[in-house]
PDB file of C-alpha atoms in Angstrom:
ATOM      1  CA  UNK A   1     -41.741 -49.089 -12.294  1.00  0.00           C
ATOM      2  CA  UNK A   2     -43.310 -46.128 -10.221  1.00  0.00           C
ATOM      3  CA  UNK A   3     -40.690 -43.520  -9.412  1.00  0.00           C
ATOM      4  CA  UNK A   4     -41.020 -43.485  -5.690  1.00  0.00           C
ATOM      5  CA  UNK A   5     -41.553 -39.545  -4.786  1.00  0.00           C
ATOM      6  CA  UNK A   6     -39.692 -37.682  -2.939  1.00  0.00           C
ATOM      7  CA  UNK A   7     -38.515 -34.012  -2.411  1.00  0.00           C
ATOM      8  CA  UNK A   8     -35.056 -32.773  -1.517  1.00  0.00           C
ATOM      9  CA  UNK A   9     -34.104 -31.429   1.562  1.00  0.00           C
ATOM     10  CA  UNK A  10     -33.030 -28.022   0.153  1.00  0.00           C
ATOM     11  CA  UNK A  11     -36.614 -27.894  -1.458  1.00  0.00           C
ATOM     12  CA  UNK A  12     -38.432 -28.295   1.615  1.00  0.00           C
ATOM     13  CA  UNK A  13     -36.798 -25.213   3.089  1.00  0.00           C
ATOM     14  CA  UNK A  14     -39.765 -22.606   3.908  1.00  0.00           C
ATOM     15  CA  UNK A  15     -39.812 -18.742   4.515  1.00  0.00           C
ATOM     16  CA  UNK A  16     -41.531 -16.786   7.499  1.00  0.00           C
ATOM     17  CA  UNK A  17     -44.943 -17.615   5.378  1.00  0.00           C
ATOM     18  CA  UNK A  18     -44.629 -21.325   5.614  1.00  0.00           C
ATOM     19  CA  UNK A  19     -44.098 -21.342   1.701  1.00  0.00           C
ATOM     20  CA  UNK A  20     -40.601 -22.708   0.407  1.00  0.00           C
ATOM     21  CA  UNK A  21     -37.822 -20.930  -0.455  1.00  0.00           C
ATOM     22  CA  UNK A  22     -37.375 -20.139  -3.708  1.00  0.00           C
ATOM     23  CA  UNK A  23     -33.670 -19.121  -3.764  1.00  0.00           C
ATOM     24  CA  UNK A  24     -32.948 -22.525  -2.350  1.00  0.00           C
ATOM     25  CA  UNK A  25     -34.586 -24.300  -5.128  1.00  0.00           C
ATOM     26  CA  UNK A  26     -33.411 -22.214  -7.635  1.00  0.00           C
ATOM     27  CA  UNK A  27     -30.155 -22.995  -6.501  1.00  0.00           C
ATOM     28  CA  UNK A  28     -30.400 -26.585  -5.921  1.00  0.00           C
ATOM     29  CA  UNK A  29     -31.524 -26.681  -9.796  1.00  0.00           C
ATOM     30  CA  UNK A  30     -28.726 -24.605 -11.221  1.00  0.00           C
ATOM     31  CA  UNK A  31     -25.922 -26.083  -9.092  1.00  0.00           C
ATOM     32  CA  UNK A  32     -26.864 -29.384  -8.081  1.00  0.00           C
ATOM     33  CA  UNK A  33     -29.078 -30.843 -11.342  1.00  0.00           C
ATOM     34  CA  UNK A  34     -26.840 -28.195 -13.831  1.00  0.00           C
ATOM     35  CA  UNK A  35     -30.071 -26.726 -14.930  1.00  0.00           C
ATOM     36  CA  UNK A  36     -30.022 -23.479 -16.206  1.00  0.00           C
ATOM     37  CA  UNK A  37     -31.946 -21.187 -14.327  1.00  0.00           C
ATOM     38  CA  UNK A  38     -32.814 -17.248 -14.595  1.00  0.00           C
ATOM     39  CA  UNK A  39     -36.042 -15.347 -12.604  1.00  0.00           C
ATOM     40  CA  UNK A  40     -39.344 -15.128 -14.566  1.00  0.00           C
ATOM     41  CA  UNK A  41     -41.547 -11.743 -14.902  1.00  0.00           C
ATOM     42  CA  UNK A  42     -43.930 -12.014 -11.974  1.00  0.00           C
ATOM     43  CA  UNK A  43     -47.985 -11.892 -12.005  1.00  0.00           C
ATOM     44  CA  UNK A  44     -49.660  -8.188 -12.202  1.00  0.00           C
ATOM     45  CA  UNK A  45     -50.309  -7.878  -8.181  1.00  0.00           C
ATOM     46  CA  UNK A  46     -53.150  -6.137  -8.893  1.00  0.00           C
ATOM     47  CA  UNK A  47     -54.960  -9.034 -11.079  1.00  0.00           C
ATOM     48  CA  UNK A  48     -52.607 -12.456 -11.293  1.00  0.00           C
ATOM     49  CA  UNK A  49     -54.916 -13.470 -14.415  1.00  0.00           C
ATOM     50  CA  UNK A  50     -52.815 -10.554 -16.076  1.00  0.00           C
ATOM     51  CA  UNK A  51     -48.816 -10.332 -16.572  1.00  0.00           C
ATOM     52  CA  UNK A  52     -46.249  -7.845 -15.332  1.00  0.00           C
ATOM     53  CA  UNK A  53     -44.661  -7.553 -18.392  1.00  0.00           C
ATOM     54  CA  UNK A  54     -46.232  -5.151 -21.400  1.00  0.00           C
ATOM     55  CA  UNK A  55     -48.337  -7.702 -23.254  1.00  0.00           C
ATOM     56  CA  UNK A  56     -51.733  -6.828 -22.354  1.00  0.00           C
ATOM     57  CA  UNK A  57     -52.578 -10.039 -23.879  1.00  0.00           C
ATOM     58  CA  UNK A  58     -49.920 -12.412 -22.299  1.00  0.00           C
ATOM     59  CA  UNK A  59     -50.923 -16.002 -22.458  1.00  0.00           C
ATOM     60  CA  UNK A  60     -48.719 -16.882 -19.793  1.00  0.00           C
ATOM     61  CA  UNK A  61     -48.751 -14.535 -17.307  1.00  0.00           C
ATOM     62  CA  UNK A  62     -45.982 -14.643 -14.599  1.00  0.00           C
ATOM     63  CA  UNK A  63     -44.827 -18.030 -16.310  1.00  0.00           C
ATOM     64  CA  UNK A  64     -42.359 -16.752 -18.552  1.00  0.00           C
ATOM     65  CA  UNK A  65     -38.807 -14.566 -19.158  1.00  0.00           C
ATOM     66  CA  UNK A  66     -38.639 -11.111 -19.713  1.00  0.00           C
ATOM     67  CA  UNK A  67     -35.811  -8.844 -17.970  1.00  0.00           C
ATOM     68  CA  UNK A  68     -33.793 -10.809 -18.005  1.00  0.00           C
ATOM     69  CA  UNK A  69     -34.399 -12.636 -21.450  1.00  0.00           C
ATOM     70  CA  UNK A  70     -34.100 -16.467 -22.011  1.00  0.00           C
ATOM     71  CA  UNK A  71     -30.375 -16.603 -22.796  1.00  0.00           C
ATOM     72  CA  UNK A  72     -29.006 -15.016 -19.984  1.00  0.00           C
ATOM     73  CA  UNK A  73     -30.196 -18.312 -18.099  1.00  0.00           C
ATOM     74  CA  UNK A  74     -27.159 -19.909 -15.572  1.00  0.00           C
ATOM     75  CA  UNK A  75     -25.806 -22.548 -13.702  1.00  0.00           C
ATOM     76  CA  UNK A  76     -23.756 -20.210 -11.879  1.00  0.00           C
ATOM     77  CA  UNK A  77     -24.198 -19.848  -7.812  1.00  0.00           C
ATOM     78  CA  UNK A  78     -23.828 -16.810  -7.648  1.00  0.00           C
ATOM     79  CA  UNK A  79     -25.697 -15.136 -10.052  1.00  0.00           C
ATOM     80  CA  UNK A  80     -28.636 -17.131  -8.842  1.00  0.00           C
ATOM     81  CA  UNK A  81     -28.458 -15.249  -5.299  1.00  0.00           C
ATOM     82  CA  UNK A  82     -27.779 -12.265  -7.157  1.00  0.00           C
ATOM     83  CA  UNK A  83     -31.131 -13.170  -8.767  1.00  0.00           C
ATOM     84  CA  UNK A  84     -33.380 -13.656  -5.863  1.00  0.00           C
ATOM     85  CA  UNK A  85     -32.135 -12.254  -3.629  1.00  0.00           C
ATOM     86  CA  UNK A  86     -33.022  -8.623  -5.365  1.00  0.00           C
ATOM     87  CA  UNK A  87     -36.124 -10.211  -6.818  1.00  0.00           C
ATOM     88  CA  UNK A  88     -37.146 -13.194  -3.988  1.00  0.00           C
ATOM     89  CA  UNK A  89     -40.532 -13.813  -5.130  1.00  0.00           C
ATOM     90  CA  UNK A  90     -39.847 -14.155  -8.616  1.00  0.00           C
ATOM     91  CA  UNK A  91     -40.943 -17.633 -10.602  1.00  0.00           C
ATOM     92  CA  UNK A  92     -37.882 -19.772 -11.155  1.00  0.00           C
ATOM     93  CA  UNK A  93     -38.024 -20.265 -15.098  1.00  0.00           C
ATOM     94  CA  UNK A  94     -36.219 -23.480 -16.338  1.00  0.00           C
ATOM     95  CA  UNK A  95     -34.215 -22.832 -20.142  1.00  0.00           C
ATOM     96  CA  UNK A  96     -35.084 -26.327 -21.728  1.00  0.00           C
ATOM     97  CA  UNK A  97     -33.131 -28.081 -24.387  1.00  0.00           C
ATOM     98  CA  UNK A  98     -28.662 -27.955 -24.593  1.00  0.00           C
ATOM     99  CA  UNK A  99     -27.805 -30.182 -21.401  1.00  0.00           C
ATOM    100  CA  UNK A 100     -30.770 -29.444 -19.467  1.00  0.00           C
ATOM    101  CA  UNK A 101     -33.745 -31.317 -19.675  1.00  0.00           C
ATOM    102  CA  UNK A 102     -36.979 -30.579 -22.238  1.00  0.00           C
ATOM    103  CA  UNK A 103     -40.710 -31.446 -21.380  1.00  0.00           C
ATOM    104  CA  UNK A 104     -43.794 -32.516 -22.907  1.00  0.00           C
ATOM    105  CA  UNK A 105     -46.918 -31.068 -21.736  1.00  0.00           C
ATOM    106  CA  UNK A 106     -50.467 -31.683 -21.965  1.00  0.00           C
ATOM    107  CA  UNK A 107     -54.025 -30.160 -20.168  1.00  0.00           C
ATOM    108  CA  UNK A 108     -54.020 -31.866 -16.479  1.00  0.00           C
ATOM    109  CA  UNK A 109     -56.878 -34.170 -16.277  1.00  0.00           C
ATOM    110  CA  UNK A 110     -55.010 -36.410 -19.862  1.00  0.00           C
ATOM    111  CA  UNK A 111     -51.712 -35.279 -18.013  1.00  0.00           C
ATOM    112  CA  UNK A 112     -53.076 -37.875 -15.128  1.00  0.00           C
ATOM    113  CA  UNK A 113     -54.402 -40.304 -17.656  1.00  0.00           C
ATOM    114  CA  UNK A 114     -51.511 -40.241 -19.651  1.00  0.00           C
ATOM    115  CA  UNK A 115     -49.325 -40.957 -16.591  1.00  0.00           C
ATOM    116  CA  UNK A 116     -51.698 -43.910 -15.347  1.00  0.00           C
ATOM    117  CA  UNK A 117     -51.316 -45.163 -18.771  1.00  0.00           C
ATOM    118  CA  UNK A 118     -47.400 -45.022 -18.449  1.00  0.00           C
ATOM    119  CA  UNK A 119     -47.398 -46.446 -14.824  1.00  0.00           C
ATOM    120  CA  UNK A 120     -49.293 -49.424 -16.269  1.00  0.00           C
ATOM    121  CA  UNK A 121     -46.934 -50.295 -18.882  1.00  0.00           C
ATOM    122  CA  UNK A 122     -44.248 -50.201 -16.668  1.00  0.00           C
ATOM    123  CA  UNK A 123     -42.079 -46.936 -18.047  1.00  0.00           C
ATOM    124  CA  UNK A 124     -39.889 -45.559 -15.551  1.00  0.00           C
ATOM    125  CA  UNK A 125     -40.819 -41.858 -15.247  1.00  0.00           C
ATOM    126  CA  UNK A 126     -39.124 -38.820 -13.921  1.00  0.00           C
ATOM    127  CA  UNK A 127     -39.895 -35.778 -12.673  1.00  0.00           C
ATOM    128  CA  UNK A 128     -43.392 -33.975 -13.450  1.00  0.00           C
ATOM    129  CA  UNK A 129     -44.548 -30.506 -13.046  1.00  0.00           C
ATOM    130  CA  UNK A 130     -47.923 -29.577 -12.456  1.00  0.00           C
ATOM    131  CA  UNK A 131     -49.600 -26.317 -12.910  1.00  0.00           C
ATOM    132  CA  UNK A 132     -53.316 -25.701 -12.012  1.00  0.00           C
ATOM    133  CA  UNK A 133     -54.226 -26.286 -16.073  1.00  0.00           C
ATOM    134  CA  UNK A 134     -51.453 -28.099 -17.686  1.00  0.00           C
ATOM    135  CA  UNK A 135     -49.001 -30.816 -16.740  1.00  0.00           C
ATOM    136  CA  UNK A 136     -45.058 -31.069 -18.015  1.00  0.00           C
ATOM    137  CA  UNK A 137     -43.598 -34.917 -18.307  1.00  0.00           C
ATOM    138  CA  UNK A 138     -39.518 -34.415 -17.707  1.00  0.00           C
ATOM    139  CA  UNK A 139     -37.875 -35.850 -20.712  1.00  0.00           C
ATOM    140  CA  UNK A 140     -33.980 -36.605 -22.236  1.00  0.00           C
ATOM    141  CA  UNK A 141     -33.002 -33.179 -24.446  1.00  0.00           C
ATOM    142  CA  UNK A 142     -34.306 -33.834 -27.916  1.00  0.00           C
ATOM    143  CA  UNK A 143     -33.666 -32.043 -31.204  1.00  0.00           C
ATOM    144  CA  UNK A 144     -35.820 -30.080 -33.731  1.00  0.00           C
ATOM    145  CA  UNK A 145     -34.878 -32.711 -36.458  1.00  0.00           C
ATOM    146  CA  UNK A 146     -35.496 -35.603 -33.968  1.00  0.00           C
ATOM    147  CA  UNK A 147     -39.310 -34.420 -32.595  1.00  0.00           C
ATOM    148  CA  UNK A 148     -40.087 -33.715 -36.584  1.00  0.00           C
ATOM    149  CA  UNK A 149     -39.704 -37.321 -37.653  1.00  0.00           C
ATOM    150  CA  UNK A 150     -41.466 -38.393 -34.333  1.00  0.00           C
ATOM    151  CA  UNK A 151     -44.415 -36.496 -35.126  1.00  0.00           C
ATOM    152  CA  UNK A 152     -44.173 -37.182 -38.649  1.00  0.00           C
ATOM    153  CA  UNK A 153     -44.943 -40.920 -38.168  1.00  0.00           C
ATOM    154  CA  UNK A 154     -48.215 -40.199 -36.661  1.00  0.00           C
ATOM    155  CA  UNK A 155     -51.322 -39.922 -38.468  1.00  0.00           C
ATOM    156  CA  UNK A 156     -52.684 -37.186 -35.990  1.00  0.00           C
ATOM    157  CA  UNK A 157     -50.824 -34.652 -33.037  1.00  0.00           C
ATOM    158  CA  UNK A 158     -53.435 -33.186 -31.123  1.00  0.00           C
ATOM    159  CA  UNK A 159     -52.609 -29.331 -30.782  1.00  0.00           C
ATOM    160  CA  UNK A 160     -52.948 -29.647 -26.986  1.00  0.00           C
ATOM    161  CA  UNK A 161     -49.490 -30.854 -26.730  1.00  0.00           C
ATOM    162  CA  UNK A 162     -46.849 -29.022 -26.226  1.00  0.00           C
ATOM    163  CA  UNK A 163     -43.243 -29.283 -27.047  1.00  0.00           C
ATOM    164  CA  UNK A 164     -40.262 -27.289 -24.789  1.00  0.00           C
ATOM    165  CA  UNK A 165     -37.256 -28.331 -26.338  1.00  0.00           C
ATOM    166  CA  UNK A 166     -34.224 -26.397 -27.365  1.00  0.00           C
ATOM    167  CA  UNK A 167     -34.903 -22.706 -26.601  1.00  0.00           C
ATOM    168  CA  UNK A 168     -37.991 -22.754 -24.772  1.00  0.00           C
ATOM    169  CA  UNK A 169     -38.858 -22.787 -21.166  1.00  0.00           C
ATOM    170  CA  UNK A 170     -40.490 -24.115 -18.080  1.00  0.00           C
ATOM    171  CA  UNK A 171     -41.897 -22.648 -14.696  1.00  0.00           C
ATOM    172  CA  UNK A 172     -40.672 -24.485 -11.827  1.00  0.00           C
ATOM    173  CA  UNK A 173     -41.717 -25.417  -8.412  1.00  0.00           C
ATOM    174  CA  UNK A 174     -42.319 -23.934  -6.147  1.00  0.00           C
ATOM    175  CA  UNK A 175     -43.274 -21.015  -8.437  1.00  0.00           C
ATOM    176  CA  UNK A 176     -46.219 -18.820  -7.617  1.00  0.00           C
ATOM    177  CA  UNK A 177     -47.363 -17.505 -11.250  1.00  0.00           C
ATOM    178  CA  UNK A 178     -50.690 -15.676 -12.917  1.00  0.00           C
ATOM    179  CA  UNK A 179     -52.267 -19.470 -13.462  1.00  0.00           C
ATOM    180  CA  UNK A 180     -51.665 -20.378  -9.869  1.00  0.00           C
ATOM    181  CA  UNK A 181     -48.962 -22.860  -8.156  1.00  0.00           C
ATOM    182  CA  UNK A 182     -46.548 -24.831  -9.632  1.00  0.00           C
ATOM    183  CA  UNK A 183     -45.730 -27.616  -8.291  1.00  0.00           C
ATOM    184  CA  UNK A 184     -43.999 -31.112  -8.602  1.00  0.00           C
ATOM    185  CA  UNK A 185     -46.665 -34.001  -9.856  1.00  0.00           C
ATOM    186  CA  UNK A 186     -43.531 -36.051  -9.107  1.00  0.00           C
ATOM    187  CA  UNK A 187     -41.184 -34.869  -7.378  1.00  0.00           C
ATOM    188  CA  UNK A 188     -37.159 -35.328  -8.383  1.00  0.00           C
ATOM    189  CA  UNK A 189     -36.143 -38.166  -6.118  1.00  0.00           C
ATOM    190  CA  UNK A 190     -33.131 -37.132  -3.343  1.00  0.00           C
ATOM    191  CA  UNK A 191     -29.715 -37.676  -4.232  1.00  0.00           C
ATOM    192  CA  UNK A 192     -26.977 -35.217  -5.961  1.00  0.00           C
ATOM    193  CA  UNK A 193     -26.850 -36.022  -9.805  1.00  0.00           C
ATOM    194  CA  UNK A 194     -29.111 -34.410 -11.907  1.00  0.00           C
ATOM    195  CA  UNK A 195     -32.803 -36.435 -11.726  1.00  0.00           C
ATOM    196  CA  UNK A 196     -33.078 -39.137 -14.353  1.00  0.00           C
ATOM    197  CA  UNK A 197     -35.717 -38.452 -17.600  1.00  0.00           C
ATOM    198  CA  UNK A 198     -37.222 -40.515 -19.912  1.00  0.00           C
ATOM    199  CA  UNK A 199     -36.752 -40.418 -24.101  1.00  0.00           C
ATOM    200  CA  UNK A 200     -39.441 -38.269 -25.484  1.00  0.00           C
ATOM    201  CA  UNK A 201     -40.637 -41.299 -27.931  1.00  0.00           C
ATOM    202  CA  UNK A 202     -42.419 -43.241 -25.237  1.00  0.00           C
ATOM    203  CA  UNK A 203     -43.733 -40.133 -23.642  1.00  0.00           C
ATOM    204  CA  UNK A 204     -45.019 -38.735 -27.080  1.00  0.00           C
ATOM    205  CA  UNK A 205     -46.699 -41.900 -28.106  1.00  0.00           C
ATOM    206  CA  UNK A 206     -48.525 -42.584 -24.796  1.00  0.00           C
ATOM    207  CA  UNK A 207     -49.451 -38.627 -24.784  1.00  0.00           C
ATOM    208  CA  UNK A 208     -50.977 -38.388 -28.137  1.00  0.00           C
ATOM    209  CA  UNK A 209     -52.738 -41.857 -27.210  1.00  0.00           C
ATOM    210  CA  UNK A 210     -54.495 -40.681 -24.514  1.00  0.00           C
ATOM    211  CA  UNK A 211     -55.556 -36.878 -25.743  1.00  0.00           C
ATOM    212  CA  UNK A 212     -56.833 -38.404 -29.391  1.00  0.00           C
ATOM    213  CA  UNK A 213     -58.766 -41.520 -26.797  1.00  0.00           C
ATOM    214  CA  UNK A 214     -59.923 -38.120 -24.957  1.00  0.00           C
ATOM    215  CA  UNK A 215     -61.132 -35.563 -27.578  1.00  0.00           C
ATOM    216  CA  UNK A 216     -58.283 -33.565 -26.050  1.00  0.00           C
ATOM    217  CA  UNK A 217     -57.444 -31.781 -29.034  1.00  0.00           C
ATOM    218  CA  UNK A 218     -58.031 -28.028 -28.526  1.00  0.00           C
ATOM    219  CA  UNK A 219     -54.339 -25.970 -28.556  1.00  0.00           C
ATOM    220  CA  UNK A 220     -55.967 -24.121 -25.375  1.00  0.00           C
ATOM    221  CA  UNK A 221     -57.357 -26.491 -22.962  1.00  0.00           C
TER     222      UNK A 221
END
């Protein structure tokens, strides 16, 4: 069944600009869901294509953690204001995998095939993240030995899908990065436990499905 969409009160909160308040998301995900949180290195404000941190070539410009690194991520209040409130604009960066969350993503356009295909089967879906390029489907924390054996079984894994599992990460809404907005696809529904996921299986199989149906297959796209 259709997840019914909503957004949570605390989400909806918006700055002077009209755009919503990061701190108030960030802390609604590290306090309310238990997500571990920390600030992401923001776009180059001279040229968003580029990356403030030193990798000339960054492939994932403002979308990723650098001061501080991955492992100083928190569910802890007050280190979150700490956080953004020295650094407001900065993207909120999600630290998959342990008791948070992990995501499967794919390029946008099989992202929204991939999710018809799941609406029409009737899988209950969670939360979705959308970037201007690439999709992330929400799923139950899975292990390296557990995604091997999955992938294993099939006879082909298209090398546009991605994998953010146990130390890896995820820009989240409402996250202003070098590719452009992130948003929520689907947005957590209201309530104060941590939004429900589905198991990766179902999400992998429909994924891989839709981007081999596709000619998806590029790592880039």
């Amino acid at each position: 069944m259709r997840e019914i969409l909503g957004r949570r009160r605390r989400l909806l909160s918006k700055r002077s600009d009209g755009r919503p308040e990061l701190i108030s998301a960030a802390l609604t995900f590290a306090t309310e869901y238990q997500w571990p949180v920390l600030p992401g290195v923001a776009a180059d404000p001279q040229a968003r294509s580029r990356c403030g941190c030193p990798d000339a070539e960054c492939t994932v410009p403002g979308a990723h953690p650098f001061d501080p690194g991955l492992l100083a991520a928190t569910t802890d209040a007050r280190m979150v204001r700490w956080w953004w409130g020295n650094r407001p604009a900065a993207p909120i960066i999600l630290a998959t995998g342990g008791r948070a969350p992990c995501a499967v993503s794919l390029p946008a356009l099989a992202a929204a095939h991939a999710l018809t295909a799941l609406d029409r089967v009737g899988m209950r879906l969670g939360p979705v993240v959308a970037s201007p390029n690439r999709w992330a489907i929400l799923v139950k924390p899975y292990g390296m030995e557990q995604l091997g054996e999955l992938l294993y079984a099939k006879d082909f894994v298209p090398g546009s899908l991605r994998f953010h599992g146990e130390g890896g990460y995820l820009a989240l809404p409402p996250s202003e990065t070098g590719e452009g907005e992130i948003r929520w696809e689907r947005a957590p529904l209201p309530g104060s436990a941590s939004p429900w996921v589905p198991d990766v299986e179902a999400v992998v199989d429909v994924a891989v499905e839709v981007l081999t149906r596709t000619g998806v297959s590029a790592p880039e796209l």
